[in-house]
PDB file of C-alpha atoms in Angstrom:
ATOM      1  CA  MET A   1       0.007  -0.027   0.074  1.00  0.00           C
ATOM      2  CA  LYS A   2       1.272   3.364  -0.901  1.00  0.00           C
ATOM      3  CA  LYS A   3       2.283   5.416   2.213  1.00  0.00           C
ATOM      4  CA  VAL A   4      -0.074   8.363   2.907  1.00  0.00           C
ATOM      5  CA  ILE A   5       1.540  11.499   4.004  1.00  0.00           C
ATOM      6  CA  PHE A   6      -0.594  14.333   5.215  1.00  0.00           C
ATOM      7  CA  ILE A   7       0.857  17.858   5.506  1.00  0.00           C
ATOM      8  CA  LEU A   8      -0.970  21.130   6.223  1.00  0.00           C
ATOM      9  CA  ALA A   9       1.043  23.999   4.560  1.00  0.00           C
ATOM     10  CA  ALA A  10      -0.641  26.532   6.680  1.00  0.00           C
ATOM     11  CA  VAL A  11       0.785  24.913   9.909  1.00  0.00           C
ATOM     12  CA  ALA A  12       4.195  23.569   9.752  1.00  0.00           C
ATOM     13  CA  LEU A  13       4.476  23.230  13.547  1.00  0.00           C
ATOM     14  CA  MET A  14       2.109  22.587  16.331  1.00  0.00           C
ATOM     15  CA  ALA A  15       2.205  21.689  20.004  1.00  0.00           C
ATOM     16  CA  SER A  16      -0.066  20.110  22.702  1.00  0.00           C
ATOM     17  CA  CYS A  17      -1.404  20.950  26.127  1.00  0.00           C
ATOM     18  CA  ASN A  18      -2.597  18.004  28.140  1.00  0.00           C
ATOM     19  CA  LYS A  19      -5.534  15.858  26.977  1.00  0.00           C
ATOM     20  CA  LYS A  20      -7.989  17.562  29.060  1.00  0.00           C
ATOM     21  CA  GLY A  21      -7.070  20.946  27.495  1.00  0.00           C
ATOM     22  CA  GLU A  22      -5.446  22.307  30.708  1.00  0.00           C
ATOM     23  CA  GLY A  23      -3.088  25.077  30.023  1.00  0.00           C
ATOM     24  CA  CYS A  24      -4.875  26.070  26.806  1.00  0.00           C
ATOM     25  CA  THR A  25      -6.162  29.595  26.413  1.00  0.00           C
ATOM     26  CA  PRO A  26      -9.566  30.372  24.725  1.00  0.00           C
ATOM     27  CA  ILE A  27      -7.817  31.538  21.603  1.00  0.00           C
ATOM     28  CA  GLU A  28      -5.820  28.222  21.542  1.00  0.00           C
ATOM     29  CA  ASP A  29      -9.234  26.387  21.834  1.00  0.00           C
ATOM     30  CA  SER A  30     -10.324  28.346  18.848  1.00  0.00           C
ATOM     31  CA  LEU A  31      -7.216  27.395  17.030  1.00  0.00           C
ATOM     32  CA  SER A  32      -7.672  23.787  17.988  1.00  0.00           C
ATOM     33  CA  ASN A  33     -11.275  23.864  16.702  1.00  0.00           C
ATOM     34  CA  VAL A  34     -10.392  25.420  13.251  1.00  0.00           C
ATOM     35  CA  TYR A  35      -7.301  23.238  12.813  1.00  0.00           C
ATOM     36  CA  GLY A  36      -9.219  20.079  13.659  1.00  0.00           C
ATOM     37  CA  THR A  37     -11.974  20.930  10.988  1.00  0.00           C
ATOM     38  CA  LEU A  38      -9.394  21.806   8.409  1.00  0.00           C
ATOM     39  CA  ALA A  39      -7.405  18.697   9.084  1.00  0.00           C
ATOM     40  CA  GLY A  40     -10.535  16.525   8.941  1.00  0.00           C
ATOM     41  CA  TYR A  41     -11.438  17.812   5.492  1.00  0.00           C
ATOM     42  CA  GLY A  42      -7.888  17.679   4.215  1.00  0.00           C
ATOM     43  CA  ILE A  43      -7.344  14.071   5.399  1.00  0.00           C
ATOM     44  CA  LYS A  44     -10.676  12.952   4.044  1.00  0.00           C
ATOM     45  CA  GLN A  45      -9.869  14.452   0.722  1.00  0.00           C
ATOM     46  CA  GLN A  46      -6.431  12.915   0.471  1.00  0.00           C
ATOM     47  CA  VAL A  47      -7.263   9.443   1.807  1.00  0.00           C
ATOM     48  CA  THR A  48     -10.330   9.249  -0.597  1.00  0.00           C
ATOM     49  CA  SER A  49      -8.145  10.184  -3.467  1.00  0.00           C
ATOM     50  CA  GLU A  50      -5.373   7.709  -2.462  1.00  0.00           C
ATOM     51  CA  MET A  51      -7.759   4.701  -2.126  1.00  0.00           C
ATOM     52  CA  GLN A  52      -9.537   5.595  -5.398  1.00  0.00           C
ATOM     53  CA  MET A  53      -6.271   5.414  -7.241  1.00  0.00           C
ATOM     54  CA  ASN A  54      -5.804   1.935  -5.837  1.00  0.00           C
ATOM     55  CA  ASN A  55      -9.396   0.941  -6.533  1.00  0.00           C
ATOM     56  CA  GLU A  56     -10.017   0.356  -2.877  1.00  0.00           C
ATOM     57  CA  SER A  57     -12.683   1.503  -0.499  1.00  0.00           C
ATOM     58  CA  VAL A  58     -11.999   2.894   3.019  1.00  0.00           C
ATOM     59  CA  ASN A  59     -13.547   1.754   6.473  1.00  0.00           C
ATOM     60  CA  PHE A  60     -13.567   5.275   7.893  1.00  0.00           C
ATOM     61  CA  GLU A  61     -14.399   4.112  11.400  1.00  0.00           C
ATOM     62  CA  GLU A  62     -11.270   1.908  11.553  1.00  0.00           C
ATOM     63  CA  PHE A  63      -9.259   4.629   9.883  1.00  0.00           C
ATOM     64  CA  LEU A  64     -10.205   7.038  12.736  1.00  0.00           C
ATOM     65  CA  LYS A  65      -9.414   4.549  15.351  1.00  0.00           C
ATOM     66  CA  GLY A  66      -6.038   4.213  13.914  1.00  0.00           C
ATOM     67  CA  LEU A  67      -5.437   7.906  13.547  1.00  0.00           C
ATOM     68  CA  GLU A  68      -6.605   8.627  17.160  1.00  0.00           C
ATOM     69  CA  LYS A  69      -4.656   5.861  18.840  1.00  0.00           C
ATOM     70  CA  ALA A  70      -1.689   5.993  16.452  1.00  0.00           C
ATOM     71  CA  ILE A  71      -0.491   2.498  17.568  1.00  0.00           C
ATOM     72  CA  ALA A  72       0.682  -0.661  15.965  1.00  0.00           C
ATOM     73  CA  THR A  73      -1.747  -3.229  14.460  1.00  0.00           C
ATOM     74  CA  GLU A  74      -1.377  -6.837  13.392  1.00  0.00           C
ATOM     75  CA  ALA A  75       0.253  -7.203   9.930  1.00  0.00           C
ATOM     76  CA  ASP A  76      -2.554  -8.538   7.695  1.00  0.00           C
ATOM     77  CA  THR A  77      -4.137  -7.565   4.385  1.00  0.00           C
ATOM     78  CA  SER A  78      -7.727  -7.014   5.482  1.00  0.00           C
ATOM     79  CA  LEU A  79      -9.590  -3.725   4.660  1.00  0.00           C
ATOM     80  CA  ASN A  80      -9.780  -2.913   8.397  1.00  0.00           C
ATOM     81  CA  ALA A  81      -5.990  -3.479   8.901  1.00  0.00           C
ATOM     82  CA  ARG A  82      -5.131  -1.287   5.849  1.00  0.00           C
ATOM     83  CA  SER A  83      -7.513   1.528   6.945  1.00  0.00           C
ATOM     84  CA  PHE A  84      -6.125   1.324  10.435  1.00  0.00           C
ATOM     85  CA  GLU A  85      -2.619   1.548   9.227  1.00  0.00           C
ATOM     86  CA  MET A  86      -3.300   4.689   7.103  1.00  0.00           C
ATOM     87  CA  GLY A  87      -4.851   6.326  10.110  1.00  0.00           C
ATOM     88  CA  GLU A  88      -1.905   5.377  12.342  1.00  0.00           C
ATOM     89  CA  GLN A  89       0.610   6.686   9.816  1.00  0.00           C
ATOM     90  CA  ILE A  90      -1.098  10.167   9.669  1.00  0.00           C
ATOM     91  CA  GLY A  91      -1.772  10.284  13.360  1.00  0.00           C
ATOM     92  CA  LYS A  92       1.935   9.777  14.148  1.00  0.00           C
ATOM     93  CA  GLN A  93       2.825  12.687  11.881  1.00  0.00           C
ATOM     94  CA  ILE A  94       0.248  14.988  13.503  1.00  0.00           C
ATOM     95  CA  SER A  95       1.432  13.909  16.942  1.00  0.00           C
ATOM     96  CA  ASN A  96       4.997  14.796  15.951  1.00  0.00           C
ATOM     97  CA  GLY A  97       3.826  18.206  14.816  1.00  0.00           C
ATOM     98  CA  PHE A  98       2.063  18.797  18.043  1.00  0.00           C
ATOM     99  CA  ALA A  99       5.326  18.312  20.018  1.00  0.00           C
ATOM    100  CA  ALA A 100       7.375  20.539  17.656  1.00  0.00           C
ATOM    101  CA  MET A 101       5.155  23.589  18.108  1.00  0.00           C
ATOM    102  CA  LYS A 102       5.670  23.502  21.804  1.00  0.00           C
ATOM    103  CA  GLU A 103       8.914  25.537  21.156  1.00  0.00           C
ATOM    104  CA  GLN A 104       6.747  28.313  19.804  1.00  0.00           C
ATOM    105  CA  GLY A 105       4.452  28.359  22.948  1.00  0.00           C
ATOM    106  CA  VAL A 106       1.421  27.224  21.066  1.00  0.00           C
ATOM    107  CA  ASN A 107      -0.930  24.757  22.904  1.00  0.00           C
ATOM    108  CA  ILE A 108      -3.552  22.490  21.100  1.00  0.00           C
ATOM    109  CA  ASN A 109      -6.493  21.222  22.963  1.00  0.00           C
ATOM    110  CA  LYS A 110      -6.359  17.570  21.682  1.00  0.00           C
ATOM    111  CA  ASP A 111     -10.046  16.859  22.662  1.00  0.00           C
ATOM    112  CA  VAL A 112     -11.246  19.759  20.595  1.00  0.00           C
ATOM    113  CA  PHE A 113      -8.978  18.981  17.722  1.00  0.00           C
ATOM    114  CA  ILE A 114     -10.064  15.239  17.581  1.00  0.00           C
ATOM    115  CA  ALA A 115     -13.714  16.127  17.907  1.00  0.00           C
ATOM    116  CA  GLU A 116     -13.643  18.644  15.111  1.00  0.00           C
ATOM    117  CA  LEU A 117     -11.542  16.347  12.984  1.00  0.00           C
ATOM    118  CA  LYS A 118     -14.057  13.578  13.295  1.00  0.00           C
ATOM    119  CA  LYS A 119     -17.023  15.776  12.510  1.00  0.00           C
ATOM    120  CA  ALA A 120     -15.439  17.127   9.330  1.00  0.00           C
ATOM    121  CA  PHE A 121     -14.120  13.788   8.216  1.00  0.00           C
ATOM    122  CA  SER A 122     -17.488  12.185   8.651  1.00  0.00           C
ATOM    123  CA  GLU A 123     -19.527  14.692   6.695  1.00  0.00           C
ATOM    124  CA  LYS A 124     -21.308  12.970   3.772  1.00  0.00           C
ATOM    125  CA  LYS A 125     -21.045  15.755   1.300  1.00  0.00           C
ATOM    126  CA  ALA A 126     -18.011  16.630  -0.812  1.00  0.00           C
ATOM    127  CA  VAL A 127     -15.341  18.879   0.699  1.00  0.00           C
ATOM    128  CA  ASP A 128     -16.141  22.643   0.012  1.00  0.00           C
ATOM    129  CA  GLN A 129     -12.858  24.123  -1.449  1.00  0.00           C
ATOM    130  CA  ASN A 130     -13.894  27.644  -0.521  1.00  0.00           C
ATOM    131  CA  LYS A 131     -14.635  26.629   2.983  1.00  0.00           C
ATOM    132  CA  MET A 132     -11.126  25.028   3.132  1.00  0.00           C
ATOM    133  CA  MET A 133      -9.465  28.325   1.925  1.00  0.00           C
ATOM    134  CA  ASN A 134     -11.483  30.343   4.600  1.00  0.00           C
ATOM    135  CA  LEU A 135     -10.433  27.932   7.344  1.00  0.00           C
ATOM    136  CA  GLN A 136      -6.913  28.164   6.242  1.00  0.00           C
ATOM    137  CA  MET A 137      -6.989  31.942   6.374  1.00  0.00           C
ATOM    138  CA  SER A 138      -8.652  31.782   9.861  1.00  0.00           C
ATOM    139  CA  LEU A 139      -6.036  29.362  11.077  1.00  0.00           C
ATOM    140  CA  GLN A 140      -3.192  31.549   9.953  1.00  0.00           C
ATOM    141  CA  ALA A 141      -4.671  34.507  11.749  1.00  0.00           C
ATOM    142  CA  LEU A 142      -5.279  32.542  14.998  1.00  0.00           C
ATOM    143  CA  MET A 143      -1.728  31.160  14.810  1.00  0.00           C
ATOM    144  CA  GLY A 144      -0.340  34.652  14.508  1.00  0.00           C
ATOM    145  CA  LYS A 145      -2.299  35.872  17.547  1.00  0.00           C
ATOM    146  CA  VAL A 146      -1.287  32.762  19.665  1.00  0.00           C
ATOM    147  CA  GLN A 147       2.413  33.109  18.654  1.00  0.00           C
ATOM    148  CA  ALA A 148       2.396  36.878  19.382  1.00  0.00           C
ATOM    149  CA  GLN A 149       1.011  36.076  22.850  1.00  0.00           C
ATOM    150  CA  ALA A 150       3.639  33.490  23.462  1.00  0.00           C
ATOM    151  CA  ALA A 151       6.529  35.701  22.256  1.00  0.00           C
ATOM    152  CA  LYS A 152       5.363  38.539  24.505  1.00  0.00           C
ATOM    153  CA  GLN A 153       5.182  36.188  27.464  1.00  0.00           C
ATOM    154  CA  LYS A 154       8.677  34.820  26.583  1.00  0.00           C
ATOM    155  CA  ALA A 155      10.158  38.391  26.300  1.00  0.00           C
ATOM    156  CA  LYS A 156       8.827  39.239  29.718  1.00  0.00           C
ATOM    157  CA  GLU A 157      10.349  36.097  31.256  1.00  0.00           C
ATOM    158  CA  GLY A 158      13.691  36.924  29.599  1.00  0.00           C
ATOM    159  CA  GLU A 159      13.649  40.482  30.956  1.00  0.00           C
ATOM    160  CA  LYS A 160      12.889  39.227  34.508  1.00  0.00           C
ATOM    161  CA  TYR A 161      15.659  36.609  34.263  1.00  0.00           C
ATOM    162  CA  TYR A 162      18.130  39.297  33.009  1.00  0.00           C
ATOM    163  CA  GLN A 163      17.123  41.777  35.791  1.00  0.00           C
ATOM    164  CA  GLU A 164      17.462  39.107  38.592  1.00  0.00           C
ATOM    165  CA  ALA A 165      20.801  37.994  37.303  1.00  0.00           C
ATOM    166  CA  GLU A 166      22.041  41.690  37.198  1.00  0.00           C
ATOM    167  CA  LYS A 167      20.782  42.321  40.789  1.00  0.00           C
ATOM    168  CA  SER A 168      22.601  39.066  42.012  1.00  0.00           C
ATOM    169  CA  GLY A 169      25.928  40.764  41.781  1.00  0.00           C
ATOM    170  CA  LYS A 170      27.451  37.609  40.244  1.00  0.00           C
ATOM    171  CA  TYR A 171      27.654  38.980  36.738  1.00  0.00           C
ATOM    172  CA  LYS A 172      29.836  41.600  35.005  1.00  0.00           C
ATOM    173  CA  LYS A 173      28.466  43.638  32.148  1.00  0.00           C
ATOM    174  CA  THR A 174      29.877  44.330  28.612  1.00  0.00           C
ATOM    175  CA  ALA A 175      29.578  47.752  26.774  1.00  0.00           C
ATOM    176  CA  MET A 176      26.398  46.265  24.911  1.00  0.00           C
ATOM    177  CA  GLY A 177      24.805  45.003  28.182  1.00  0.00           C
ATOM    178  CA  VAL A 178      25.749  41.348  27.912  1.00  0.00           C
ATOM    179  CA  LEU A 179      25.973  39.940  31.505  1.00  0.00           C
ATOM    180  CA  TYR A 180      28.686  37.346  32.000  1.00  0.00           C
ATOM    181  CA  LYS A 181      30.107  35.239  34.729  1.00  0.00           C
ATOM    182  CA  VAL A 182      33.774  33.927  34.388  1.00  0.00           C
ATOM    183  CA  GLU A 183      33.807  30.134  34.933  1.00  0.00           C
ATOM    184  CA  LYS A 184      37.521  29.806  33.917  1.00  0.00           C
ATOM    185  CA  GLN A 185      40.091  32.416  33.331  1.00  0.00           C
ATOM    186  CA  GLY A 186      41.967  32.435  29.967  1.00  0.00           C
ATOM    187  CA  LYS A 187      45.512  33.571  29.075  1.00  0.00           C
ATOM    188  CA  GLY A 188      46.935  36.101  26.580  1.00  0.00           C
ATOM    189  CA  ALA A 189      45.422  39.099  24.620  1.00  0.00           C
ATOM    190  CA  LYS A 190      41.730  39.379  24.201  1.00  0.00           C
ATOM    191  CA  PHE A 191      40.195  38.575  20.752  1.00  0.00           C
ATOM    192  CA  LYS A 192      39.302  41.472  18.472  1.00  0.00           C
ATOM    193  CA  LYS A 193      36.794  41.935  15.636  1.00  0.00           C
ATOM    194  CA  GLY A 194      38.087  40.265  12.503  1.00  0.00           C
ATOM    195  CA  ASP A 195      39.536  37.261  14.275  1.00  0.00           C
ATOM    196  CA  ASN A 196      38.428  33.808  13.778  1.00  0.00           C
ATOM    197  CA  VAL A 197      38.140  31.928  17.078  1.00  0.00           C
ATOM    198  CA  MET A 198      38.004  28.275  17.986  1.00  0.00           C
ATOM    199  CA  LEU A 199      35.259  27.753  20.601  1.00  0.00           C
ATOM    200  CA  LYS A 200      32.831  25.353  22.259  1.00  0.00           C
ATOM    201  CA  TYR A 201      29.382  26.694  23.134  1.00  0.00           C
ATOM    202  CA  LYS A 202      25.911  25.756  24.220  1.00  0.00           C
ATOM    203  CA  GLY A 203      22.971  28.094  23.508  1.00  0.00           C
ATOM    204  CA  MET A 204      19.901  27.976  25.875  1.00  0.00           C
ATOM    205  CA  HIS A 205      16.582  29.473  26.522  1.00  0.00           C
ATOM    206  CA  VAL A 206      16.220  31.042  30.039  1.00  0.00           C
ATOM    207  CA  ASP A 207      14.512  27.919  31.218  1.00  0.00           C
ATOM    208  CA  GLY A 208      17.705  26.061  30.510  1.00  0.00           C
ATOM    209  CA  LYS A 209      16.504  24.227  27.493  1.00  0.00           C
ATOM    210  CA  VAL A 210      19.267  23.844  24.846  1.00  0.00           C
ATOM    211  CA  PHE A 211      18.613  25.068  21.272  1.00  0.00           C
ATOM    212  CA  ASP A 212      22.065  24.756  19.834  1.00  0.00           C
ATOM    213  CA  HIS A 213      25.597  23.501  20.896  1.00  0.00           C
ATOM    214  CA  ALA A 214      29.034  22.591  19.674  1.00  0.00           C
ATOM    215  CA  GLN A 215      30.770  20.028  22.015  1.00  0.00           C
ATOM    216  CA  GLN A 216      33.907  20.071  19.757  1.00  0.00           C
ATOM    217  CA  ALA A 217      35.662  23.303  19.095  1.00  0.00           C
ATOM    218  CA  VAL A 218      34.421  24.999  15.818  1.00  0.00           C
ATOM    219  CA  PRO A 219      35.629  28.298  14.038  1.00  0.00           C
ATOM    220  CA  PHE A 220      33.599  31.392  14.808  1.00  0.00           C
ATOM    221  CA  PRO A 221      34.221  34.778  12.993  1.00  0.00           C
ATOM    222  CA  VAL A 222      34.196  37.711  15.369  1.00  0.00           C
ATOM    223  CA  ASP A 223      32.014  39.558  12.914  1.00  0.00           C
ATOM    224  CA  GLU A 224      28.662  41.132  13.498  1.00  0.00           C
ATOM    225  CA  THR A 225      27.589  40.506   9.923  1.00  0.00           C
ATOM    226  CA  GLN A 226      27.753  36.820  10.461  1.00  0.00           C
ATOM    227  CA  ILE A 227      26.762  36.221  14.089  1.00  0.00           C
ATOM    228  CA  ILE A 228      24.532  38.152  16.577  1.00  0.00           C
ATOM    229  CA  LYS A 229      26.045  41.308  18.029  1.00  0.00           C
ATOM    230  CA  GLY A 230      25.798  40.143  21.637  1.00  0.00           C
ATOM    231  CA  PHE A 231      27.954  37.062  20.803  1.00  0.00           C
ATOM    232  CA  VAL A 232      30.620  39.281  19.147  1.00  0.00           C
ATOM    233  CA  ASP A 233      30.509  41.567  22.155  1.00  0.00           C
ATOM    234  CA  MET A 234      31.169  38.693  24.449  1.00  0.00           C
ATOM    235  CA  LEU A 235      34.075  37.405  22.358  1.00  0.00           C
ATOM    236  CA  VAL A 236      35.982  40.600  22.444  1.00  0.00           C
ATOM    237  CA  ASN A 237      35.985  40.366  26.200  1.00  0.00           C
ATOM    238  CA  MET A 238      37.482  36.984  26.161  1.00  0.00           C
ATOM    239  CA  ASN A 239      40.825  35.463  25.540  1.00  0.00           C
ATOM    240  CA  PRO A 240      42.164  31.926  24.739  1.00  0.00           C
ATOM    241  CA  GLY A 241      41.090  29.262  27.311  1.00  0.00           C
ATOM    242  CA  MET A 242      38.439  31.433  29.003  1.00  0.00           C
ATOM    243  CA  LYS A 243      35.052  30.053  29.777  1.00  0.00           C
ATOM    244  CA  VAL A 244      31.982  32.153  30.562  1.00  0.00           C
ATOM    245  CA  THR A 245      28.274  31.898  31.226  1.00  0.00           C
ATOM    246  CA  CYS A 246      26.610  34.937  29.551  1.00  0.00           C
ATOM    247  CA  ILE A 247      23.096  36.269  29.222  1.00  0.00           C
ATOM    248  CA  ILE A 248      22.475  38.178  25.945  1.00  0.00           C
ATOM    249  CA  PRO A 249      19.411  40.532  25.874  1.00  0.00           C
ATOM    250  CA  ALA A 250      17.083  40.500  22.800  1.00  0.00           C
ATOM    251  CA  LYS A 251      18.296  43.821  21.550  1.00  0.00           C
ATOM    252  CA  VAL A 252      21.766  42.316  20.797  1.00  0.00           C
ATOM    253  CA  ALA A 253      20.437  38.879  19.985  1.00  0.00           C
ATOM    254  CA  TYR A 254      17.684  38.262  17.431  1.00  0.00           C
ATOM    255  CA  GLY A 255      15.616  41.282  18.466  1.00  0.00           C
ATOM    256  CA  ASP A 256      11.990  41.478  17.426  1.00  0.00           C
ATOM    257  CA  ALA A 257      12.514  39.284  14.472  1.00  0.00           C
ATOM    258  CA  GLY A 258      13.430  35.952  16.201  1.00  0.00           C
ATOM    259  CA  SER A 259      14.965  33.172  14.281  1.00  0.00           C
ATOM    260  CA  GLN A 260      13.733  29.661  13.712  1.00  0.00           C
ATOM    261  CA  ASN A 261      13.445  28.243  17.348  1.00  0.00           C
ATOM    262  CA  ILE A 262      14.274  31.575  18.940  1.00  0.00           C
ATOM    263  CA  MET A 263      11.080  33.726  19.716  1.00  0.00           C
ATOM    264  CA  PRO A 264      10.983  37.463  18.990  1.00  0.00           C
ATOM    265  CA  GLY A 265      12.183  39.476  21.931  1.00  0.00           C
ATOM    266  CA  GLU A 266      13.884  36.428  23.548  1.00  0.00           C
ATOM    267  CA  THR A 267      16.732  36.751  26.018  1.00  0.00           C
ATOM    268  CA  LEU A 268      19.425  34.013  25.499  1.00  0.00           C
ATOM    269  CA  VAL A 269      21.866  32.251  27.687  1.00  0.00           C
ATOM    270  CA  PHE A 270      25.211  30.947  26.409  1.00  0.00           C
ATOM    271  CA  GLU A 271      28.050  28.925  27.851  1.00  0.00           C
ATOM    272  CA  ILE A 272      31.208  29.762  25.774  1.00  0.00           C
ATOM    273  CA  GLU A 273      34.722  28.316  26.074  1.00  0.00           C
ATOM    274  CA  THR A 274      37.300  29.608  23.756  1.00  0.00           C
ATOM    275  CA  VAL A 275      40.234  27.515  22.657  1.00  0.00           C
ATOM    276  CA  GLY A 276      42.358  29.959  20.561  1.00  0.00           C
ATOM    277  CA  MET A 277      42.636  31.455  17.217  1.00  0.00           C
ATOM    278  CA  ALA A 278      41.365  29.299  14.343  1.00  0.00           C
ATOM    279  CA  PRO A 279      44.079  28.157  11.776  1.00  0.00           C
ATOM    280  CA  ALA A 280      43.956  29.988   8.551  1.00  0.00           C
ATOM    281  CA  GLU A 281      42.537  27.045   6.623  1.00  0.00           C
ATOM    282  CA  LYS A 282      39.638  26.860   9.160  1.00  0.00           C
ATOM    283  CA  ALA A 283      38.891  30.593   9.006  1.00  0.00           C
ATOM    284  CA  ALA A 284      35.306  30.290   7.723  1.00  0.00           C
ATOM    285  CA  PRO A 285      31.900  31.444   8.905  1.00  0.00           C
ATOM    286  CA  ALA A 286      30.513  29.428  11.814  1.00  0.00           C
ATOM    287  CA  PRO A 287      28.674  26.309  10.755  1.00  0.00           C
ATOM    288  CA  ALA A 288      24.854  26.278  10.852  1.00  0.00           C
ATOM    289  CA  PRO A 289      22.864  26.448  13.192  1.00  0.00           C
ATOM    290  CA  ALA A 290      25.326  29.082  14.659  1.00  0.00           C
ATOM    291  CA  PRO A 291      23.904  32.518  15.871  1.00  0.00           C
ATOM    292  CA  ALA A 292      22.969  34.628  12.708  1.00  0.00           C
ATOM    293  CA  ALA A 293      23.673  38.292  12.353  1.00  0.00           C
ATOM    294  CA  GLN A 294      21.340  40.876  13.745  1.00  0.00           C
ATOM    295  CA  LYS A 295      21.401  43.953  11.665  1.00  0.00           C
TER     296      LYS A 295
END
């Protein structure tokens, strides 16, 4: 049987609150409602087309069981088993998407999502393409609102984290406002802009969750056009062998734009250990996913 793959282009990433919907805001419930309906129509359309191509019919009840549970079933060739397998495949993909969006602070009420998906999936009439387009537009608008709320909350948490660290008296501050604590002293002259430095690093959100790291030393250009300003500002205050824990405020990190798994306005924490200057043949831009430039 040809593998069915379901992807909603309007939502690349999703996340989940617990099954009872605890932790979801009203707008997130609305998002769950719209997303569930849209998913139900989209899956129904795709599965029907897939089975028609293979001259097969679908047991929708078994399909929904497989999608909802997303668990393994016995390997046989019956209609029920094939339908269950299709539902399981798509259910796993959706479940993985739920987990991924958690990084963006969006919670989906699974009960609402499944209820709306089942309702849309079980409609007897053909899928209305205009209705699908309207649902996609609604979903995008709701996603924007939810993500904006999450980013605002994340920014507040970062500001509070920075202020508390500053008040603790354990950190020094660079000219650009990067707070840093020396974990190990280095030796020699400090690095300067234009240098290429070998270093190990770990990038974290203020809750301690790691978003990027290099356990082996990699070359980094001390250049604001290639890495974030706050990272450059930290490097010019370091010398070979030095290790620091630093807190980079959003204004000299990714600012209001954010970047991939970094929310707009987010304060970042880095552990940085410099090894020394990079050999000439290694003098190249830092490998992805290194901090990008903030212009």
